[in-house]
Coordinates of C-alpha atoms in Angstrom, one line a residue:
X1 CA 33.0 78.0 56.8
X2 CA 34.9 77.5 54.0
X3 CA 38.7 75.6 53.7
X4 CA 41.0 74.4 50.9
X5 CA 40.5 70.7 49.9
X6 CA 43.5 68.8 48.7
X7 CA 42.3 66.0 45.6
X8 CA 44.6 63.6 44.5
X9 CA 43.5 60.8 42.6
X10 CA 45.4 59.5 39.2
X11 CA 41.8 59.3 37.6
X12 CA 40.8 62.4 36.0
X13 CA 36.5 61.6 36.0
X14 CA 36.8 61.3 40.0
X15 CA 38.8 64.5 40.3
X16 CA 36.4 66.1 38.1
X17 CA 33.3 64.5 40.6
X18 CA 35.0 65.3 43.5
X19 CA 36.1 69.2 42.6
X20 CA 32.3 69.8 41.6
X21 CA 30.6 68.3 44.5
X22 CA 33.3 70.5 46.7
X23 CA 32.8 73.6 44.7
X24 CA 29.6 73.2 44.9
X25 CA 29.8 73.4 49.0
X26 CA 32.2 76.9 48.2
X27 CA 35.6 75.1 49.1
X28 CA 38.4 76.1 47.3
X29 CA 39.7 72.8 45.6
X30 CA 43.0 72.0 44.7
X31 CA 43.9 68.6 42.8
X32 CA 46.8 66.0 42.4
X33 CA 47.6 63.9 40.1
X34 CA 49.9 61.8 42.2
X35 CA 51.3 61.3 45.5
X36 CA 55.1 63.3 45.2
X37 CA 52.8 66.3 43.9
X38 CA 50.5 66.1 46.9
X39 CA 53.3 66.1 49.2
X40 CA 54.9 68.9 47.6
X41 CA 51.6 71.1 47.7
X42 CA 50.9 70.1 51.3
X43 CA 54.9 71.0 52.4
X44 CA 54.3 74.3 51.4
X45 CA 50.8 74.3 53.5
X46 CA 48.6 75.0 50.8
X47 CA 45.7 73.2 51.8
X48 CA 43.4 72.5 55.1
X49 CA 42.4 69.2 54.3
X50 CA 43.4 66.1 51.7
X51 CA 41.1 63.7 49.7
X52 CA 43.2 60.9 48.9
X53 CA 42.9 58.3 46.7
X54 CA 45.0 55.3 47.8
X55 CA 45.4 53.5 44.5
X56 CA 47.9 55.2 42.8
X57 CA 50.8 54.4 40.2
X58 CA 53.8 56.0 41.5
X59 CA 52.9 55.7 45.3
X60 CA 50.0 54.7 47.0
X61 CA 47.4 56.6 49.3
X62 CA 48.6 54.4 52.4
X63 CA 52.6 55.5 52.0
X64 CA 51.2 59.1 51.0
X65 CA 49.2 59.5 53.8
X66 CA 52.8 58.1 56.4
X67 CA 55.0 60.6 54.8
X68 CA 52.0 63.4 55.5
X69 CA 51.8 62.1 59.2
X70 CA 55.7 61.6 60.2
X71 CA 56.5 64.9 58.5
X72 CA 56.6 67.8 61.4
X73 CA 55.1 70.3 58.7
X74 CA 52.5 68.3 57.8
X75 CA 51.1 66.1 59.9
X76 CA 48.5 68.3 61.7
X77 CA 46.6 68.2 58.2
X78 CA 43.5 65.8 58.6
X79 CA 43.4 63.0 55.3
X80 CA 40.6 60.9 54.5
X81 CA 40.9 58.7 52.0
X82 CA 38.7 58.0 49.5
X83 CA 38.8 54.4 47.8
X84 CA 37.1 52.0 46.0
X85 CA 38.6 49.3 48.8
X86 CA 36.1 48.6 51.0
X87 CA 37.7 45.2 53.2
X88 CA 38.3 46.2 56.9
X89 CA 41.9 45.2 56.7
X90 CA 41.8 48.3 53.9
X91 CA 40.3 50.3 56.1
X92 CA 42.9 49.8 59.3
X93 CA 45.6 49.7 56.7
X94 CA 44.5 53.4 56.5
X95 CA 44.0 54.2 59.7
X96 CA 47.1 52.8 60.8
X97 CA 49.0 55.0 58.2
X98 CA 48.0 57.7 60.4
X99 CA 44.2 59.0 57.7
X100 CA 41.9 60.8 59.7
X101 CA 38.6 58.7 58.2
X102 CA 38.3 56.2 55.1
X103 CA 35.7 56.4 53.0
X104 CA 34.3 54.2 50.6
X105 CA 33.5 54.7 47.0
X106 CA 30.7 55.5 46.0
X107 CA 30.6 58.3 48.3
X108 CA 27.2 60.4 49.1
X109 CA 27.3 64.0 49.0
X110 CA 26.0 64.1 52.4
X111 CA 28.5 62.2 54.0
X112 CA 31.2 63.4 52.1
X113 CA 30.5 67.2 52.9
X114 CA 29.6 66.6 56.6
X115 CA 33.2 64.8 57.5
X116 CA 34.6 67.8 55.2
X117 CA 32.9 70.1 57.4
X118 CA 33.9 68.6 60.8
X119 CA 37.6 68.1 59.8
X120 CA 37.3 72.0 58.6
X121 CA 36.3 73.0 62.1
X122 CA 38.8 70.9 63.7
X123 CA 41.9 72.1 60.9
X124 CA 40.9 75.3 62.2
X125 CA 41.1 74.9 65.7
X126 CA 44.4 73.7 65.3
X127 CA 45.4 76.0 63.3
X128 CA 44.2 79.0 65.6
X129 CA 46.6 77.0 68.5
X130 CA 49.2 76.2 66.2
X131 CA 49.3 80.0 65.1
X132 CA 49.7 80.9 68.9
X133 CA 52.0 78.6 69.8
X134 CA 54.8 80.1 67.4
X135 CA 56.4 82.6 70.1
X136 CA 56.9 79.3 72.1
X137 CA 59.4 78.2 70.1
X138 CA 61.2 82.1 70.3
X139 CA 61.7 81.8 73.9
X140 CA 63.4 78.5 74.2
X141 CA 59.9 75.5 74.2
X142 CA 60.2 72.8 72.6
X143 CA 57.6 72.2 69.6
X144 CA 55.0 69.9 70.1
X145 CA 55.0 68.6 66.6
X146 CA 57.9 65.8 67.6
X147 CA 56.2 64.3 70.3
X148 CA 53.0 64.2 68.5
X149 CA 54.1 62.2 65.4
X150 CA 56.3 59.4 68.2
X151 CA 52.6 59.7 70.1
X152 CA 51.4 55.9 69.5
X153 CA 48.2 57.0 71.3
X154 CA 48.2 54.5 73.5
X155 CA 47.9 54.8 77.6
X156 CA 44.7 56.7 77.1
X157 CA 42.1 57.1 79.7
X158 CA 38.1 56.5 78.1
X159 CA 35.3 56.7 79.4
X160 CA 32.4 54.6 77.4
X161 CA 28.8 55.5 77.6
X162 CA 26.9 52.5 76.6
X163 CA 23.8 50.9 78.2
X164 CA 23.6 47.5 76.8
X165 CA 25.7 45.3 79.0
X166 CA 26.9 42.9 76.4
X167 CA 28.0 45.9 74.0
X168 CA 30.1 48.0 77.0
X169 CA 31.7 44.1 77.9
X170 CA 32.9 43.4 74.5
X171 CA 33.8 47.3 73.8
X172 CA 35.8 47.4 77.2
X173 CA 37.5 44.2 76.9
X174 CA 38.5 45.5 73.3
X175 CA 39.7 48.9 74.7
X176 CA 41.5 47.9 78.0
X177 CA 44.5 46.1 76.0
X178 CA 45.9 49.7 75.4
X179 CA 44.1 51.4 77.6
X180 CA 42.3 52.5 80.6
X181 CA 38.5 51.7 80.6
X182 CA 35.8 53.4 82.4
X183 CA 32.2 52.3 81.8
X184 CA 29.1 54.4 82.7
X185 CA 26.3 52.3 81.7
X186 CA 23.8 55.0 83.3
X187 CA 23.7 58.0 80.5
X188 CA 22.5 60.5 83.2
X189 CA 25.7 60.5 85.1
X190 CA 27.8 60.3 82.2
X191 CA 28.3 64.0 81.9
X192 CA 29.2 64.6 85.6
X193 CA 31.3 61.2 85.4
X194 CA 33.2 62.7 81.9
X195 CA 34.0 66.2 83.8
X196 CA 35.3 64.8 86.6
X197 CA 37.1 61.8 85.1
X198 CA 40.0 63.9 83.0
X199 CA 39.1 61.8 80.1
X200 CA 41.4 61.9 76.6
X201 CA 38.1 60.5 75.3
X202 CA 34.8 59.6 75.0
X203 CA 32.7 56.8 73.5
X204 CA 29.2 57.3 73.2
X205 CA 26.4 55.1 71.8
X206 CA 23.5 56.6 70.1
X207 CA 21.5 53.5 71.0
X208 CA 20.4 54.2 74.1
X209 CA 17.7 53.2 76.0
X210 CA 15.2 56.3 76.7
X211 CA 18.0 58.4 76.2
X212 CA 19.1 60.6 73.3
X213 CA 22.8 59.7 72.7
X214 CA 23.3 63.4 70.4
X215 CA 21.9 65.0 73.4
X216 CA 24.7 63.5 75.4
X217 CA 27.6 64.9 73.3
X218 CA 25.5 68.5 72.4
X219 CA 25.9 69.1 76.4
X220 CA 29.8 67.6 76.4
X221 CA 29.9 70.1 73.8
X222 CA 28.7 73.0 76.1
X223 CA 30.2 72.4 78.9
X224 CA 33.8 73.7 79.3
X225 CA 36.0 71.3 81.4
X226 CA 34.6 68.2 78.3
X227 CA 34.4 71.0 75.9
X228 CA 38.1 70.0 73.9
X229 CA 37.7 66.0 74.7
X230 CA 37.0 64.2 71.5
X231 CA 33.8 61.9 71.1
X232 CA 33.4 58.9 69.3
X233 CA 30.0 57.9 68.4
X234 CA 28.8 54.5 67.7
X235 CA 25.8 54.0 66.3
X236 CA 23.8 51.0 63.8
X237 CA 24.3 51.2 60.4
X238 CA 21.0 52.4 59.7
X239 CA 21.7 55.4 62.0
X240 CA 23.8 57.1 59.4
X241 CA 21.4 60.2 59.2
X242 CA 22.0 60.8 63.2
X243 CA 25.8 60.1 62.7
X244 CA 25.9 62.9 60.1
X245 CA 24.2 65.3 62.6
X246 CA 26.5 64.4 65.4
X247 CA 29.4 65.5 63.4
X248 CA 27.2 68.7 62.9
X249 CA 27.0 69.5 66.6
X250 CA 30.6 68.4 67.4
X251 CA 30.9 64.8 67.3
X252 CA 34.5 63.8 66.1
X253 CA 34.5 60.2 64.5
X254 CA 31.8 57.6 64.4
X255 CA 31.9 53.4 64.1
X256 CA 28.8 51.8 62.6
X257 CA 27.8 48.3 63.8
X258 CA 28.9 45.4 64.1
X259 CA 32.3 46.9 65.3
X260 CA 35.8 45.7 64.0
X261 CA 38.1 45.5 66.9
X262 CA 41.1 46.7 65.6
X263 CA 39.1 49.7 63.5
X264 CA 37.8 50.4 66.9
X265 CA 41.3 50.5 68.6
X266 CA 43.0 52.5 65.6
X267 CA 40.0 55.1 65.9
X268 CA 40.6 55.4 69.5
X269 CA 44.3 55.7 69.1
X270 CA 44.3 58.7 66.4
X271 CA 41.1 60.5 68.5
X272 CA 43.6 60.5 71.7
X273 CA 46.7 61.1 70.1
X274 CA 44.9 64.6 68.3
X275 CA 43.8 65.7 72.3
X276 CA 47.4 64.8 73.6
X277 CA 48.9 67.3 70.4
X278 CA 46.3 70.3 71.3
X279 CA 46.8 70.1 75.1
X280 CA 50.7 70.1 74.3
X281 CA 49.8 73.5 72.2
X282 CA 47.2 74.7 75.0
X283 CA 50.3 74.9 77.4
X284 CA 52.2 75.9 74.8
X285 CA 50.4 79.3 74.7
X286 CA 49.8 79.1 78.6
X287 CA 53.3 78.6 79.6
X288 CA 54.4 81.3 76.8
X289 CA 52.0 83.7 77.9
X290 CA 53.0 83.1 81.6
X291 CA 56.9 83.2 80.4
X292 CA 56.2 86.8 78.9
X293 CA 54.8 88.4 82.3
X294 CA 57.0 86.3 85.1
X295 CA 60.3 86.6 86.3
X296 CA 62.1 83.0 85.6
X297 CA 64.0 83.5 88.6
X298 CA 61.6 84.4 91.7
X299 CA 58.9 83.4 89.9
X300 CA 57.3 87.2 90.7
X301 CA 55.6 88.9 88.0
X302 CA 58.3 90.8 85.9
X303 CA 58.7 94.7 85.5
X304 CA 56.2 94.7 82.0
X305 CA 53.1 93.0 84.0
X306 CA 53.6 95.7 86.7
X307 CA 53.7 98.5 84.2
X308 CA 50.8 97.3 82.8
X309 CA 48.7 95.9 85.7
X310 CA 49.7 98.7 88.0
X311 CA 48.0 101.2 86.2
X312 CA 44.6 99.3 86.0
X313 CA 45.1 98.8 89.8
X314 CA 45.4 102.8 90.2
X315 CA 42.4 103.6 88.1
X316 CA 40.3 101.1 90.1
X317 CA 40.9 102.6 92.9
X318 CA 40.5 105.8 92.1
X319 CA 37.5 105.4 90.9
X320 CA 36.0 104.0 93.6
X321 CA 37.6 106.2 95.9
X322 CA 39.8 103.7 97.9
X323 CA 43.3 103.6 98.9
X324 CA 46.5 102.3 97.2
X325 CA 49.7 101.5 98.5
X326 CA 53.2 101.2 97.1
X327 CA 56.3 100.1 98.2
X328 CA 59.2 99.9 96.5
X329 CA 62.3 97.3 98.2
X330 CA 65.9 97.1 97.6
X331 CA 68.3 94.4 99.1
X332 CA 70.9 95.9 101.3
X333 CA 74.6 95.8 99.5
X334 CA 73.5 93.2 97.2
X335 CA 76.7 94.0 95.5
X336 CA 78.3 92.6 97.9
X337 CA 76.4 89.5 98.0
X338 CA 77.7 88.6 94.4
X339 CA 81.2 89.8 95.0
X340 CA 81.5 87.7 98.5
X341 CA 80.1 84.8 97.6
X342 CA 79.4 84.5 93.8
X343 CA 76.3 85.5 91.1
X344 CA 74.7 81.5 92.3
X345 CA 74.6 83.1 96.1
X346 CA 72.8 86.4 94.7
X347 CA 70.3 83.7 92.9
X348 CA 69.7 82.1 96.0
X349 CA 68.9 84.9 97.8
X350 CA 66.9 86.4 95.1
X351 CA 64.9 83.0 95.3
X352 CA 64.1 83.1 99.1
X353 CA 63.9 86.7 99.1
X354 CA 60.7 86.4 96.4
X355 CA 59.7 83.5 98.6
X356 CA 59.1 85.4 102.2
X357 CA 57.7 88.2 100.5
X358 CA 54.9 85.9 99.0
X359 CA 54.6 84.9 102.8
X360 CA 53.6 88.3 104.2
X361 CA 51.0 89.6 101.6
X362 CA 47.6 88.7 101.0
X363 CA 46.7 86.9 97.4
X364 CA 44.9 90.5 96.2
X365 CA 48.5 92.2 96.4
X366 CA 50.9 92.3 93.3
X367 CA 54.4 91.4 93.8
X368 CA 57.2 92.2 91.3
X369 CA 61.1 92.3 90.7
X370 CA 61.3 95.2 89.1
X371 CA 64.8 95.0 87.9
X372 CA 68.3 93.6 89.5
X373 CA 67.3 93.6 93.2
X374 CA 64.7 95.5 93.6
X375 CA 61.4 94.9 94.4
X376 CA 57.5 96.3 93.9
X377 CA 54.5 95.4 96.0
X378 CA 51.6 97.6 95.2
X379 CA 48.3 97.0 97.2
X380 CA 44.6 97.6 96.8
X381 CA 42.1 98.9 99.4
X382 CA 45.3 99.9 101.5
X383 CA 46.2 103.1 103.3
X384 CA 49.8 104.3 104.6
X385 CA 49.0 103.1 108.1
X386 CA 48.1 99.3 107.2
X387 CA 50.6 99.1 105.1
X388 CA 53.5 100.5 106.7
X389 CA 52.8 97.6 108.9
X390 CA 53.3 94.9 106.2
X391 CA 56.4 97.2 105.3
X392 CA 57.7 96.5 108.8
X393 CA 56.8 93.2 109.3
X394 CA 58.1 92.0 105.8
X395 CA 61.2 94.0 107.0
X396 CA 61.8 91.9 110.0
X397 CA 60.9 89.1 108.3
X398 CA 64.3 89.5 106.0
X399 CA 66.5 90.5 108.3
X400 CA 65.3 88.1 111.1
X401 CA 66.4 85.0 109.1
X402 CA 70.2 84.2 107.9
X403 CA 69.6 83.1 103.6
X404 CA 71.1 79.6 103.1
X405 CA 73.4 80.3 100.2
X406 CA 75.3 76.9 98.5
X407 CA 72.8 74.2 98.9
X408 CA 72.6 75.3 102.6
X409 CA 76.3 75.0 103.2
X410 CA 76.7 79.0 104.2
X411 CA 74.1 81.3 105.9
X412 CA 74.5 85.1 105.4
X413 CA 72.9 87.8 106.6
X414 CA 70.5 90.3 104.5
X415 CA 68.4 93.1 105.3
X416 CA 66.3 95.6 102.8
X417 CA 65.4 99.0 102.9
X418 CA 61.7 99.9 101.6
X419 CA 60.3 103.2 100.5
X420 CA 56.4 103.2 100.7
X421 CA 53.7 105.5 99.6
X422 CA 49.9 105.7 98.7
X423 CA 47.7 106.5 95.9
X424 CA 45.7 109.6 97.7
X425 CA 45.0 111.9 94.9
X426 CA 42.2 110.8 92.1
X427 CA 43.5 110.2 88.6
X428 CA 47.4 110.4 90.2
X429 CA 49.7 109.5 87.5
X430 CA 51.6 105.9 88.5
X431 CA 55.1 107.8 87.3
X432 CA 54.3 110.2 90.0
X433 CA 53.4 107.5 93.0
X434 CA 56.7 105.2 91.8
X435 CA 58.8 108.3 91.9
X436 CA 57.3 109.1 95.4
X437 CA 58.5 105.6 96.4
X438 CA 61.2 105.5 95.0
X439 CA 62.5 109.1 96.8
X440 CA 61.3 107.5 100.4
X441 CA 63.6 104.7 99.1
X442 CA 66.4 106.3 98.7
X443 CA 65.8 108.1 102.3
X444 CA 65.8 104.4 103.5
X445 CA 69.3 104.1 102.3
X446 CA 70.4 107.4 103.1
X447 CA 69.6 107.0 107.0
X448 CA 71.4 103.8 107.2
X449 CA 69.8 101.1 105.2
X450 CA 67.5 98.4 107.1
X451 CA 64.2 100.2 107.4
X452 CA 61.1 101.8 106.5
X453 CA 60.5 105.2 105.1
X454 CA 57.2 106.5 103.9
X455 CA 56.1 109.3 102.2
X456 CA 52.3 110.5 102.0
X457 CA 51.2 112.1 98.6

């Protein structure tokens, strides 16, 4: 795994110790001299990930690292900052500014390559989401990055894995000012206690009693529904080698002993405000995937998910030698409908029309509006008998019930006519069914409009 590391520090000698300890590791380094060339060379998202000195002439690490974070185009880029400070009102100073960690000078190579390495695999992730995400914005979503940087990360919900009453108290007490505290003092239930509880994070001490604490996040880890909720370890200082495993195996921050409590709350605070930015891209890419094969206004699959999906459908059955139906539907003088009563009628009967039809098919079946107002329902394991009689029923089912047009002011009648066939012969191409339906269709019409018309293969 390699990434490209961002230096900036105004001292030559620690950009020199820094590139070769990071070139060393086979990261691509990049170095700064100052904070207005750091900004410019992360603007133009040049690197992954930014060492950052905070004592600087021109402008200091603290307001670097607030104009990284507030800046849409930046902000996802994780910053640790790398100082010769070492006061815990440093440290929050930092954290506040939005830095992802704060490290103190001198810095160990260990340390310093394993936080490298677990912000790498995080950038990535993001990245990955981020890169998905971008067709969101192309159909009208709004961008996640806005919400993200207004995020205080407050209103979270934590559950804290500790079995050492006095610790969880104190931890607890600290936490419950911004947010909302669950304590599982048992380590064995924790993991069935963090995938039920719908947590935005999860605090874990490695100090527990018969019970290996890295064992506990491996498994949240592994299991998917805790698999994308961040952990924060905290462990006593002379744990460190166990701290730098945990961020091995997926652990995402840490907080040595005796904890500071507003370190602890700003650590908390950045972990939940990442989770609430990668969920917003998560449904992102769900509700953009789910845009691309839906019709906005039934809410049906559209006419590119049936093209697709209906020709998996026919080879399945085929193969296994089973039956497939078709029907095709088309609203009676629909026309009319807009003419009469206006294009917000047709919508609403469009709406209710999608609605009964989900009514009289089973789940298996695949209903779509395949264009203006008509309809395709195509089901598995189906002959021409059975579904003839969903034909029918779905039939009656329209015409039996006047469509509330106008916020329910009016009622008007509709009816459809439906042309339905069957997958008989093996390896049938769809064209040929669809053009089969479509010909008992326009039969339908022909004889009157307000019926059923099949046609075997």
């Amino acid at each position: 795994m390699s990434a490209r590391i961002l230096v900036v520090d105004d001292v030559p000698a620690n950009v020199k110790l820094l590139e070769a300890r990071l070139s060393a590791e086979y990261f691509d380094v990049m170095t700064a001299s100052n904070g207005t060339e750091a900004l410019a060379l992360a603007s133009r998202a040049e690197c992954d990930i930014i060492l950052l000195d905070v004592m600087m002439p021109d402008m200091d690490g603290f307001e670097v690292c607030r104009r990284l974070k507030t800046d849409p185009a930046t902000h996802h880029i994780p910053v640790v900052m790398v100082t010769a400070l070492d006061s815990p009102s440093d440290r929050n100073r930092g954290l506040e500014a939005g830095a992802d960690d704060f490290l103190t000078k001198p810095v160990s190579d260990v340390v310093l390559i394993a936080r490298v390495r677990s912000l790498t695999r995080l950038k990535m992730m993001t990245d990955e989401l981020r890169m998905r995400a971008i067709t969101s914005l192309e159909i009208g979503m709004q961008a996640p990055e806005r919400s993200a940087i207004a995020d205080a990360g407050k209103g979270g919900r934590i559950l804290l894995v500790d079995d050492r009453q006095s610790s969880y108290e104190r931890l607890a007490t600290i936490l419950a000012a911004e947010h909302t505290i669950d304590v599982e003092p048992n380590p064995t239930e924790a993991l069935f206690h963090a995938a039920e509880g719908n947590y935005d994070l999860l605090i874990v001490s490695l100090d527990l009693n018969n019970f290996d604490g890295l064992r506990l996040c491996s498994q949240a880890r592994s299991l998917e529904r805790t698999r994308h909720v961040p952990i924060l370890a905290i462990a006593e200082a002379e744990n460190a080698t166990r701290l730098l495993r945990g961020l091995e195996i997926g652990v995402n921050d840490y907080l040595l002993r005796p904890i500071d409590k507003t370190e602890l709350l700003a650590r908390a605070r950045t972990q939940i405000r990442r989770r609430r930015y990668t969920d917003h891209l998560r449904d992102n890419v769900q509700n953009s995937i789910e845009m691309a094969i839906t019709d906005a206004l039934t809410g049906l699959h559209n006419r590119r998910y049936m093209e697709s999906h209906l020709a998996t459908l026919a080879e399945q059955a085929s193969s296994r030698g089973k039956p497939l139906a078709l029907m095709i539907l088309d609203i009676d003088y629909f026309k009319s409908i807009n003419d009469n009563y206006g294009h917000d009628a047709g919508d609403d009967v469009l709406r209710e029309f999608a609605v009964r039809v989900r009514k009289s098919i089973r789940g298996i079946d695949l209903a779509c509006r395949y264009g203006g107002e008509e309809f395709v329902i195509v089901m598995p394991e189906t002959d021409l008998h059975v579904a003839g009689m969903v034909a029918e029923r779905l039939r009656r089912s329209i015409a039996g019930e006047p469509f509330a047009v106008h916020k329910g002011t009016k009622r008007i009648e509709v009816t459809i006519s439906i042309g339905l066939t069957t997958l008989e012969q093996k390896g049938e191409a769809v064209a040929d069914v669809l053009k089969r339906a479509d010909t008992a269709l326009y039969r339908a019409k022909h004889d009157g409009r307000n019926r059923v018309v099949s046609q075997a293969a």
